[in-house]
């Protein structure tokens, strides 16, 4: 409740006079017309009414006025303040005593009710503020709801939040609808003392006001400011306005504004710390990825390059005799190592396209059996065609990008050879899955992986420690997952039926239109 003003004091005086006058009229009727010998107790009703409405000061004023008026109008001698009968003195003293006690009790009850209402309003406002901060995507997104709650519960005409490291760089981050009255003629700034003290409002006149350049909008209201600070570091301010005739906020309202500023400061500090942790985590992960990339790629690049250089050096050395068969074998080995390098570089580029969002995906109907059979035989160095079993039903058609699907199958077959072994059987099957999809499984008879590694096989640069050839780059299966998900499918790894690793991918099935058939001649 705000501090009383001259208008409030006048209202108490008028109400007390009206209550005493009304009670006197009723007492006059009862004692003269009805014949009640002493109706002075009716003044207690007036005292109680004023106490409930205006508190203890109004109750005491009404009690004293009631005794004086009753003595003047109804106690002999009439129309004087002299009391000749000692019994009448006792009556007046008891009336004053009882009136003051009743007034105080009623005022205390009213004060308790008002205090409960204040606590309820404060709790409701704090709940709205904390809820807005909790469910909002960010502190900035929660500020409009906070402004609305403060304007409603703190009885402010306009509330806005300005954020910035100092006064000159504060910018409005949220406000209620309507214009902001600016510049202010004067500002009541809330100063927070050391722990244990009470906050107080201090009037500050800004430079514009001292120079006389105050606009009409800013000078027509009172401005209030509560600074938003984190351990002494300014973050912004809560601004509010009231009409010039209203008093400064009382203690509950002041406490509400102060707590709101503290909650906003804590939320902003939490966001800052979260962002710093996120950046530190991104930097750490980036360093780890760079290290893993260098460790993985350096080995896989050096190995084929060393082979190519050795074979090429043998071919160009004039002192080393090489017949035509050996030359063709060396050339084939060089071509295979170059193809291996090409796949490695291609996977790196594909991974960068996936992460950069630059992947373009076509949507075509692809005959799955034809796509797999075409890949198995000519895949140099991947698997022996006679060790690959293809079990794909006829007319199994999927919707996919042909280039991406080919790269997925190449990576899966190459993964089976590298980690399962060059002489390990591989089986590629396709079956119908729920929801109009096709499940493609690449199963090998290699050593497989332990259960703990299955969820991580598709992570970037993850290399299995239980499979053969564990020195790979760890990006082949990551590219598989990126391509499959880009085509609207899913991928998972499990223990295979052949005893090794099985990789399942699901893709949307495609239904080919039936060919147009000539009409049937019914006369035949």
mmCIF file of N, CA and C in Angstrom, residues 43-94:
data_model
loop_
_atom_site.group_PDB
_atom_site.id
_atom_site.type_symbol
_atom_site.label_atom_id
_atom_site.label_comp_id
_atom_site.label_asym_id
_atom_site.label_seq_id
_atom_site.Cartn_x
_atom_site.Cartn_y
_atom_site.Cartn_z
ATOM 1 N N UNK A 43 -22.078 4.951 18.219
ATOM 2 C CA UNK A 43 -20.869 5.546 17.661
ATOM 3 C C UNK A 43 -19.786 4.491 17.414
ATOM 4 N N UNK A 44 -19.891 3.360 18.133
ATOM 5 C CA UNK A 44 -18.921 2.286 17.896
ATOM 6 C C UNK A 44 -19.020 1.746 16.466
ATOM 7 N N UNK A 45 -20.250 1.762 15.915
ATOM 8 C CA UNK A 45 -20.426 1.307 14.527
ATOM 9 C C UNK A 45 -19.665 2.229 13.574
ATOM 10 N N UNK A 46 -19.781 3.540 13.812
ATOM 11 C CA UNK A 46 -19.062 4.491 12.957
ATOM 12 C C UNK A 46 -17.552 4.307 13.089
ATOM 13 N N UNK A 47 -17.088 4.090 14.326
ATOM 14 C CA UNK A 47 -15.655 3.881 14.530
ATOM 15 C C UNK A 47 -15.180 2.628 13.799
ATOM 16 N N UNK A 48 -15.941 1.553 13.898
ATOM 17 C CA UNK A 48 -15.551 0.303 13.237
ATOM 18 C C UNK A 48 -15.517 0.461 11.724
ATOM 19 N N UNK A 49 -16.511 1.159 11.166
ATOM 20 C CA UNK A 49 -16.548 1.362 9.710
ATOM 21 C C UNK A 49 -15.328 2.144 9.237
ATOM 22 N N UNK A 50 -15.023 3.238 9.944
ATOM 23 C CA UNK A 50 -13.858 4.031 9.551
ATOM 24 C C UNK A 50 -12.569 3.246 9.741
ATOM 25 N N UNK A 51 -12.487 2.444 10.802
ATOM 26 C CA UNK A 51 -11.289 1.642 11.047
ATOM 27 C C UNK A 51 -11.064 0.633 9.931
ATOM 28 N N UNK A 52 -12.140 -0.005 9.476
ATOM 29 C CA UNK A 52 -12.010 -0.980 8.394
ATOM 30 C C UNK A 52 -11.597 -0.333 7.087
ATOM 31 N N UNK A 53 -12.005 0.908 6.922
ATOM 32 C CA UNK A 53 -11.712 1.569 5.644
ATOM 33 C C UNK A 53 -10.381 2.321 5.656
ATOM 34 N N UNK A 54 -10.074 3.008 6.769
ATOM 35 C CA UNK A 54 -8.914 3.891 6.776
ATOM 36 C C UNK A 54 -7.850 3.531 7.811
ATOM 37 N N UNK A 55 -8.073 2.536 8.642
ATOM 38 C CA UNK A 55 -7.049 2.107 9.560
ATOM 39 C C UNK A 55 -7.140 2.768 10.926
ATOM 40 N N UNK A 56 -6.060 2.597 11.710
ATOM 41 C CA UNK A 56 -6.042 3.059 13.097
ATOM 42 C C UNK A 56 -6.139 4.576 13.219
ATOM 43 N N UNK A 57 -5.396 5.372 12.428
ATOM 44 C CA UNK A 57 -5.542 6.832 12.584
ATOM 45 C C UNK A 57 -6.967 7.306 12.382
ATOM 46 N N UNK A 58 -7.667 6.792 11.395
ATOM 47 C CA UNK A 58 -9.063 7.172 11.180
ATOM 48 C C UNK A 58 -9.959 6.722 12.309
ATOM 49 N N UNK A 59 -9.667 5.534 12.875
ATOM 50 C CA UNK A 59 -10.493 5.036 13.990
ATOM 51 C C UNK A 59 -10.345 5.912 15.223
ATOM 52 N N UNK A 60 -9.116 6.298 15.564
ATOM 53 C CA UNK A 60 -8.900 7.156 16.738
ATOM 54 C C UNK A 60 -9.555 8.519 16.536
ATOM 55 N N UNK A 61 -9.403 9.067 15.344
ATOM 56 C CA UNK A 61 -10.027 10.359 15.058
ATOM 57 C C UNK A 61 -11.545 10.281 15.202
ATOM 58 N N UNK A 62 -12.148 9.223 14.700
ATOM 59 C CA UNK A 62 -13.604 9.063 14.789
ATOM 60 C C UNK A 62 -14.042 8.858 16.237
ATOM 61 N N UNK A 63 -13.251 8.093 17.010
ATOM 62 C CA UNK A 63 -13.617 7.862 18.415
ATOM 63 C C UNK A 63 -13.605 9.169 19.208
ATOM 64 N N UNK A 64 -12.558 9.972 19.048
ATOM 65 C CA UNK A 64 -12.484 11.249 19.769
ATOM 66 C C UNK A 64 -13.612 12.179 19.325
ATOM 67 N N UNK A 65 -13.843 12.233 18.015
ATOM 68 C CA UNK A 65 -14.917 13.103 17.518
ATOM 69 C C UNK A 65 -16.282 12.639 18.020
ATOM 70 N N UNK A 66 -16.482 11.337 18.130
ATOM 71 C CA UNK A 66 -17.765 10.817 18.620
ATOM 72 C C UNK A 66 -18.015 11.236 20.064
ATOM 73 N N UNK A 67 -16.990 11.139 20.906
ATOM 74 C CA UNK A 67 -17.147 11.533 22.320
ATOM 75 C C UNK A 67 -17.461 13.022 22.420
ATOM 76 N N UNK A 68 -16.735 13.822 21.658
ATOM 77 C CA UNK A 68 -16.950 15.267 21.719
ATOM 78 C C UNK A 68 -18.358 15.628 21.239
ATOM 79 N N UNK A 69 -18.773 15.041 20.113
ATOM 80 C CA UNK A 69 -20.101 15.367 19.562
ATOM 81 C C UNK A 69 -21.197 14.877 20.488
ATOM 82 N N UNK A 70 -21.044 13.661 21.040
ATOM 83 C CA UNK A 70 -22.090 13.158 21.936
ATOM 84 C C UNK A 70 -22.187 14.030 23.192
ATOM 85 N N UNK A 71 -21.035 14.449 23.717
ATOM 86 C CA UNK A 71 -21.048 15.324 24.896
ATOM 87 C C UNK A 71 -21.706 16.662 24.573
ATOM 88 N N UNK A 72 -21.414 17.178 23.374
ATOM 89 C CA UNK A 72 -21.932 18.496 23.016
ATOM 90 C C UNK A 72 -23.436 18.467 22.738
ATOM 91 N N UNK A 73 -23.927 17.374 22.153
ATOM 92 C CA UNK A 73 -25.319 17.350 21.706
ATOM 93 C C UNK A 73 -26.269 16.644 22.678
ATOM 94 N N UNK A 74 -25.769 15.679 23.445
ATOM 95 C CA UNK A 74 -26.708 14.824 24.173
ATOM 96 C C UNK A 74 -26.460 14.766 25.681
ATOM 97 N N UNK A 75 -25.391 15.366 26.196
ATOM 98 C CA UNK A 75 -25.083 15.307 27.636
ATOM 99 C C UNK A 75 -25.377 16.675 28.252
ATOM 100 N N UNK A 76 -26.122 16.619 29.380
ATOM 101 C CA UNK A 76 -26.465 17.873 30.074
ATOM 102 C C UNK A 76 -25.230 18.432 30.784
ATOM 103 N N UNK A 77 -25.086 19.760 30.802
ATOM 104 C CA UNK A 77 -25.859 20.746 30.019
ATOM 105 C C UNK A 77 -25.558 20.634 28.529
ATOM 106 N N UNK A 78 -26.616 20.752 27.684
ATOM 107 C CA UNK A 78 -26.506 20.619 26.240
ATOM 108 C C UNK A 78 -25.715 21.769 25.648
ATOM 109 N N UNK A 79 -25.141 21.473 24.509
ATOM 110 C CA UNK A 79 -24.421 22.449 23.672
ATOM 111 C C UNK A 79 -23.234 23.062 24.382
ATOM 112 N N UNK A 80 -22.679 22.335 25.333
ATOM 113 C CA UNK A 80 -21.418 22.726 25.966
ATOM 114 C C UNK A 80 -20.607 21.450 26.177
ATOM 115 N N UNK A 81 -19.344 21.626 26.428
ATOM 116 C CA UNK A 81 -18.485 20.469 26.687
ATOM 117 C C UNK A 81 -18.381 20.170 28.174
ATOM 118 N N UNK A 82 -19.203 20.852 28.984
ATOM 119 C CA UNK A 82 -19.204 20.623 30.431
ATOM 120 C C UNK A 82 -20.094 19.436 30.768
ATOM 121 N N UNK A 83 -19.633 18.611 31.710
ATOM 122 C CA UNK A 83 -20.396 17.428 32.136
ATOM 123 C C UNK A 83 -20.624 17.570 33.641
ATOM 124 N N UNK A 84 -21.908 17.668 34.026
ATOM 125 C CA UNK A 84 -22.249 17.859 35.436
ATOM 126 C C UNK A 84 -22.436 16.546 36.183
ATOM 127 N N UNK A 85 -22.863 15.511 35.474
ATOM 128 C CA UNK A 85 -23.153 14.232 36.121
ATOM 129 C C UNK A 85 -21.916 13.337 36.031
ATOM 130 N N UNK A 86 -21.371 12.871 37.180
ATOM 131 C CA UNK A 86 -20.212 11.958 37.130
ATOM 132 C C UNK A 86 -20.496 10.685 36.347
ATOM 133 N N UNK A 87 -21.738 10.212 36.342
ATOM 134 C CA UNK A 87 -22.091 9.027 35.565
ATOM 135 C C UNK A 87 -21.920 9.262 34.079
ATOM 136 N N UNK A 88 -22.241 10.506 33.663
ATOM 137 C CA UNK A 88 -22.050 10.820 32.249
ATOM 138 C C UNK A 88 -20.565 10.824 31.901
ATOM 139 N N UNK A 89 -19.723 11.301 32.846
ATOM 140 C CA UNK A 89 -18.282 11.240 32.602
ATOM 141 C C UNK A 89 -17.823 9.799 32.388
ATOM 142 N N UNK A 90 -18.316 8.932 33.254
ATOM 143 C CA UNK A 90 -17.945 7.514 33.113
ATOM 144 C C UNK A 90 -18.380 6.969 31.762
ATOM 145 N N UNK A 91 -19.616 7.370 31.350
ATOM 146 C CA UNK A 91 -20.119 6.891 30.051
ATOM 147 C C UNK A 91 -19.221 7.358 28.905
ATOM 148 N N UNK A 92 -18.822 8.656 28.959
ATOM 149 C CA UNK A 92 -17.984 9.194 27.882
ATOM 150 C C UNK A 92 -16.602 8.547 27.871
ATOM 151 N N UNK A 93 -16.017 8.342 29.048
ATOM 152 C CA UNK A 93 -14.701 7.712 29.099
ATOM 153 C C UNK A 93 -14.760 6.282 28.577
ATOM 154 N N UNK A 94 -15.803 5.543 29.033
ATOM 155 C CA UNK A 94 -15.946 4.169 28.532
ATOM 156 C C UNK A 94 -16.198 4.146 27.025
#
